[in-house]
CSV table of C-alpha atoms in Angstrom, one decimal:
chain,number,residue,atom,x,y,z
A,1,SER,CA,89.8,125.7,121.3
A,2,ALA,CA,90.6,127.7,124.4
A,3,VAL,CA,93.0,126.5,127.0
A,4,ILE,CA,91.3,126.2,130.3
A,5,SER,CA,93.0,125.7,133.7
A,6,GLN,CA,91.5,125.1,137.1
A,7,LYS,CA,92.9,125.4,140.6
A,8,PRO,CA,93.1,123.5,142.8
A,9,SER,CA,93.2,120.2,140.8
A,10,ARG,CA,92.1,118.3,144.0
A,11,ASP,CA,91.6,119.0,147.7
A,12,ILE,CA,90.5,117.3,150.8
A,13,CYS,CA,88.5,119.5,153.1
A,14,GLN,CA,86.8,119.3,156.5
A,15,ARG,CA,83.1,119.4,157.0
A,16,GLY,CA,81.8,122.9,157.5
A,17,THR,CA,84.6,124.7,155.7
A,18,SER,CA,84.5,126.4,152.3
A,19,LEU,CA,86.6,126.0,149.1
A,20,THR,CA,87.0,128.4,146.2
A,21,ILE,CA,87.8,126.9,142.8
A,22,GLN,CA,89.3,129.1,140.1
A,23,CYS,CA,88.8,128.8,136.4
A,24,GLN,CA,91.1,130.6,134.0
A,25,VAL,CA,90.9,130.7,130.2
A,26,ASP,CA,93.6,131.9,127.9
A,27,SER,CA,91.3,133.9,125.7
A,28,GLN,CA,88.1,135.9,126.1
A,29,VAL,CA,85.0,133.7,126.0
A,30,THR,CA,81.4,134.6,125.9
A,31,MET,CA,80.0,132.0,128.3
A,32,MET,CA,81.4,130.2,131.4
A,33,PHE,CA,79.6,127.4,133.2
A,34,TRP,CA,80.1,125.3,136.3
A,35,TYR,CA,79.2,121.7,136.5
A,36,ARG,CA,79.3,119.0,139.1
A,37,GLN,CA,80.0,115.3,138.4
A,38,GLN,CA,79.3,113.1,141.4
A,39,PRO,CA,81.0,109.7,141.6
A,40,GLY,CA,79.7,107.4,138.8
A,41,GLN,CA,77.3,110.0,137.5
A,42,SER,CA,77.0,112.3,134.6
A,43,LEU,CA,77.4,116.0,134.5
A,44,THR,CA,74.9,118.4,136.2
A,45,LEU,CA,74.9,122.1,135.5
A,46,ILE,CA,75.2,124.2,138.6
A,47,ALA,CA,75.1,127.6,137.1
A,48,THR,CA,76.0,129.9,134.3
A,49,ALA,CA,78.6,132.5,135.3
A,50,ASN,CA,77.6,135.9,133.9
A,51,GLN,CA,80.3,138.6,133.5
A,52,GLY,CA,79.5,141.6,135.6
A,53,SER,CA,76.2,140.3,137.0
A,54,GLU,CA,74.8,137.5,139.2
A,55,ALA,CA,75.2,134.0,138.1
A,56,THR,CA,72.1,132.1,136.8
A,57,TYR,CA,71.5,129.0,139.0
A,58,GLU,CA,69.9,125.8,138.0
A,59,SER,CA,67.1,124.2,140.0
A,60,GLY,CA,68.5,122.7,143.2
A,61,PHE,CA,71.5,125.0,143.4
A,62,VAL,CA,71.5,128.3,145.4
A,63,ILE,CA,73.8,131.2,145.6
A,64,ASP,CA,74.4,130.9,149.4
A,65,LYS,CA,75.8,127.4,148.9
A,66,PHE,CA,77.6,128.0,145.6
A,67,PRO,CA,78.5,131.6,145.2
A,68,ILE,CA,80.1,132.4,141.8
A,69,SER,CA,82.0,135.3,140.6
A,70,ARG,CA,83.0,136.3,137.0
A,71,PRO,CA,84.9,139.6,137.1
A,72,ASN,CA,86.0,139.5,133.5
A,73,LEU,CA,85.8,137.4,130.3
A,74,THR,CA,88.6,135.0,131.1
A,75,PHE,CA,88.1,134.2,134.8
A,76,SER,CA,85.5,132.8,137.2
A,77,THR,CA,85.4,131.3,140.7
A,78,LEU,CA,83.0,128.8,142.3
A,79,THR,CA,82.9,128.6,146.1
A,80,VAL,CA,81.5,125.5,147.7
A,81,SER,CA,80.3,126.7,151.1
A,82,ASN,CA,79.7,125.0,154.4
A,83,MET,CA,80.7,121.7,152.9
A,84,SER,CA,79.4,118.3,153.8
A,85,PRO,CA,80.5,114.8,152.6
A,86,GLU,CA,77.6,115.0,150.0
A,87,ASP,CA,79.6,117.8,148.3
A,88,SER,CA,82.4,115.4,147.4
A,89,SER,CA,82.5,115.5,143.7
A,90,ILE,CA,84.4,116.7,140.6
A,91,TYR,CA,83.7,120.3,139.8
A,92,LEU,CA,84.2,121.3,136.2
A,93,CYS,CA,84.4,124.6,134.5
A,94,SER,CA,83.4,124.9,130.9
A,95,VAL,CA,83.4,127.7,128.3
A,96,SER,CA,81.7,128.5,125.1
A,97,THR,CA,83.1,131.0,122.6
A,98,GLY,CA,79.6,132.1,121.6
A,99,ALA,CA,80.1,131.5,118.0
A,100,THR,CA,78.6,128.1,118.5
A,101,ASP,CA,77.0,126.4,121.5
A,102,THR,CA,79.9,124.1,121.8
A,103,GLN,CA,81.4,123.8,125.3
A,104,TYR,CA,84.9,122.9,126.2
A,105,PHE,CA,85.8,121.7,129.7
A,106,GLY,CA,88.6,122.4,132.1
A,107,PRO,CA,90.5,119.6,133.8
A,108,GLY,CA,88.3,119.7,136.8
A,109,THR,CA,88.7,119.9,140.6
A,110,ARG,CA,88.3,116.7,142.6
A,111,LEU,CA,86.9,117.6,146.0
A,112,THR,CA,86.7,115.2,148.9
A,113,VAL,CA,84.9,116.3,152.1
A,114,LEU,CA,85.5,114.4,155.3
B,1,GLN,CA,61.6,109.6,130.9
B,2,LYS,CA,65.2,110.9,131.0
B,3,GLU,CA,66.0,113.8,128.7
B,4,VAL,CA,69.0,112.1,127.2
B,5,GLU,CA,69.3,108.3,127.5
B,6,GLN,CA,72.3,106.1,126.8
B,7,ASN,CA,73.0,102.5,127.5
B,8,SER,CA,75.5,102.5,130.4
B,9,GLY,CA,77.4,99.4,129.0
B,10,PRO,CA,80.0,98.3,129.2
B,11,LEU,CA,80.2,97.8,125.5
B,12,SER,CA,83.0,95.5,124.7
B,13,VAL,CA,84.4,95.3,121.2
B,14,PRO,CA,87.6,93.6,119.9
B,15,GLU,CA,90.4,95.8,118.6
B,16,GLY,CA,89.9,96.7,115.0
B,17,ALA,CA,86.1,96.4,115.1
B,18,ILE,CA,83.4,99.1,114.8
B,19,ALA,CA,82.0,100.4,118.0
B,20,SER,CA,78.5,101.7,117.8
B,21,LEU,CA,77.3,104.1,120.6
B,22,ASN,CA,73.7,105.2,120.7
B,23,CYS,CA,71.7,108.0,122.4
B,24,THR,CA,68.1,109.1,122.4
B,25,TYR,CA,66.7,112.4,123.5
B,26,SER,CA,63.2,113.5,124.5
B,27,ASP,CA,63.1,117.2,123.5
B,28,ARG,CA,62.0,117.4,119.9
B,29,GLY,CA,63.2,121.0,119.7
B,30,SER,CA,66.8,120.2,120.4
B,31,GLN,CA,69.2,121.7,117.9
B,32,SER,CA,72.7,120.6,118.6
B,33,PHE,CA,74.2,117.3,119.5
B,34,PHE,CA,77.6,116.5,120.9
B,35,TRP,CA,79.8,113.5,121.8
B,36,TYR,CA,82.4,113.8,124.5
B,37,ARG,CA,84.9,111.2,125.5
B,38,GLN,CA,85.9,110.9,129.2
B,39,TYR,CA,88.8,108.8,130.4
B,40,SER,CA,88.7,107.7,134.0
B,41,GLY,CA,89.7,110.5,136.3
B,42,LYS,CA,89.8,113.1,133.5
B,43,SER,CA,87.4,115.7,132.2
B,44,PRO,CA,85.2,115.4,129.1
B,45,GLU,CA,86.8,116.0,125.8
B,46,LEU,CA,84.8,117.0,122.8
B,47,ILE,CA,85.0,114.5,119.9
B,48,MET,CA,82.3,115.6,117.5
B,49,PHE,CA,79.2,117.8,117.1
B,50,ILE,CA,76.4,117.5,114.6
B,51,TYR,CA,73.5,119.8,113.8
B,52,SER,CA,71.8,118.4,110.7
B,53,ASN,CA,70.2,115.1,109.9
B,54,GLY,CA,72.6,112.5,108.3
B,55,ASP,CA,76.2,111.5,108.9
B,56,LYS,CA,79.2,113.6,109.8
B,57,GLU,CA,82.7,112.0,109.5
B,58,ASP,CA,85.9,113.0,111.2
B,59,GLY,CA,88.7,110.5,110.9
B,60,ARG,CA,87.7,107.2,112.5
B,61,PHE,CA,84.6,108.8,114.0
B,62,THR,CA,81.2,109.2,112.4
B,63,ALA,CA,78.2,110.9,114.1
B,64,GLN,CA,74.8,110.1,112.8
B,65,LEU,CA,71.6,112.2,113.6
B,66,ASN,CA,68.0,111.3,112.9
B,67,LYS,CA,65.8,114.1,114.3
B,68,ALA,CA,62.6,112.3,113.3
B,69,SER,CA,63.5,109.4,115.5
B,70,GLN,CA,65.2,111.6,118.1
B,71,TYR,CA,68.3,109.5,117.9
B,72,VAL,CA,72.0,110.2,117.6
B,73,SER,CA,74.8,107.7,117.4
B,74,LEU,CA,78.6,107.6,117.2
B,75,LEU,CA,80.5,105.0,115.2
B,76,ILE,CA,84.2,104.4,115.9
B,77,ARG,CA,85.9,102.5,113.2
B,78,ASP,CA,89.1,100.4,113.7
B,79,SER,CA,88.6,100.6,117.5
B,80,GLN,CA,91.8,100.8,119.5
B,81,PRO,CA,92.4,100.0,123.2
B,82,SER,CA,93.1,103.7,123.6
B,83,ASP,CA,89.4,104.4,122.7
B,84,SER,CA,88.4,102.7,125.9
B,85,ALA,CA,86.6,105.4,127.9
B,86,THR,CA,83.1,106.6,128.8
B,87,TYR,CA,81.3,108.4,125.9
B,88,LEU,CA,78.9,111.1,126.9
B,89,CYS,CA,76.1,112.2,124.6
B,90,ALA,CA,75.0,115.8,125.1
B,91,VAL,CA,72.0,117.7,123.6
B,92,TYR,CA,71.5,121.4,123.4
B,93,GLY,CA,68.5,123.6,122.8
B,94,GLY,CA,64.8,123.1,122.9
B,95,ALA,CA,62.8,124.0,126.0
B,96,THR,CA,65.8,124.2,128.4
B,97,ASN,CA,68.3,125.9,126.1
B,98,LYS,CA,71.2,124.3,128.0
B,99,LEU,CA,73.5,121.4,127.5
B,100,ILE,CA,72.0,118.2,128.8
B,101,PHE,CA,74.2,115.1,129.3
B,102,GLY,CA,73.4,111.5,129.2
B,103,THR,CA,74.8,109.2,131.8
B,104,GLY,CA,77.4,107.9,129.3
B,105,THR,CA,78.4,104.5,127.8
B,106,LEU,CA,81.5,102.8,128.9
B,107,LEU,CA,83.4,101.4,126.0
B,108,ALA,CA,86.0,98.7,126.4
B,109,VAL,CA,88.2,97.8,123.4
B,110,GLN,CA,89.8,94.4,123.9
B,111,PRO,CA,93.3,93.9,122.4
């Protein structure tokens, strides 16, 4: 499976600021996804990052709050904008090679908003 | 009804026993089924996937799928304390065509 890295691994941010999370894969992948895992909860899909076009957002998530970029087949960013304490969560990048629908997860970014 | 349901646990088993983790799903058109293991503070790690009815074995792990009953399970033989983690069931396909996760079952293997 692909090796996935995320930066930063954790951060503590102030309310009203923005944080950009990077996801880097060591090989080209077809699909990249962003998930959120709130404390004690399961994973919720935020959006599918599409290479060269706008991301596809799930219900309840909007581009103004979670802008996503995917400039190539190995890299994507998720920005959490105008943060509030409710955004405190683990943000996870996942990838699929496209040969199957199997997804592999990066190590995650633990975000705390004060 | 939740799309993917799991008993939250904790499921406590003694070391060396068989741990049985269960999952039901609501979308009859679902096509692919996955089990992930998540240690506390870590990201989910894929253990197994299964597409067809029946059993699939990989080492100490066996995934079982029954599409008629909309039921998927994971058996862990010879459970070890290192197996203590949350096990997430995930289902793909059907109406949503995306990966839907259950809330996970916390497994505790007692030495």
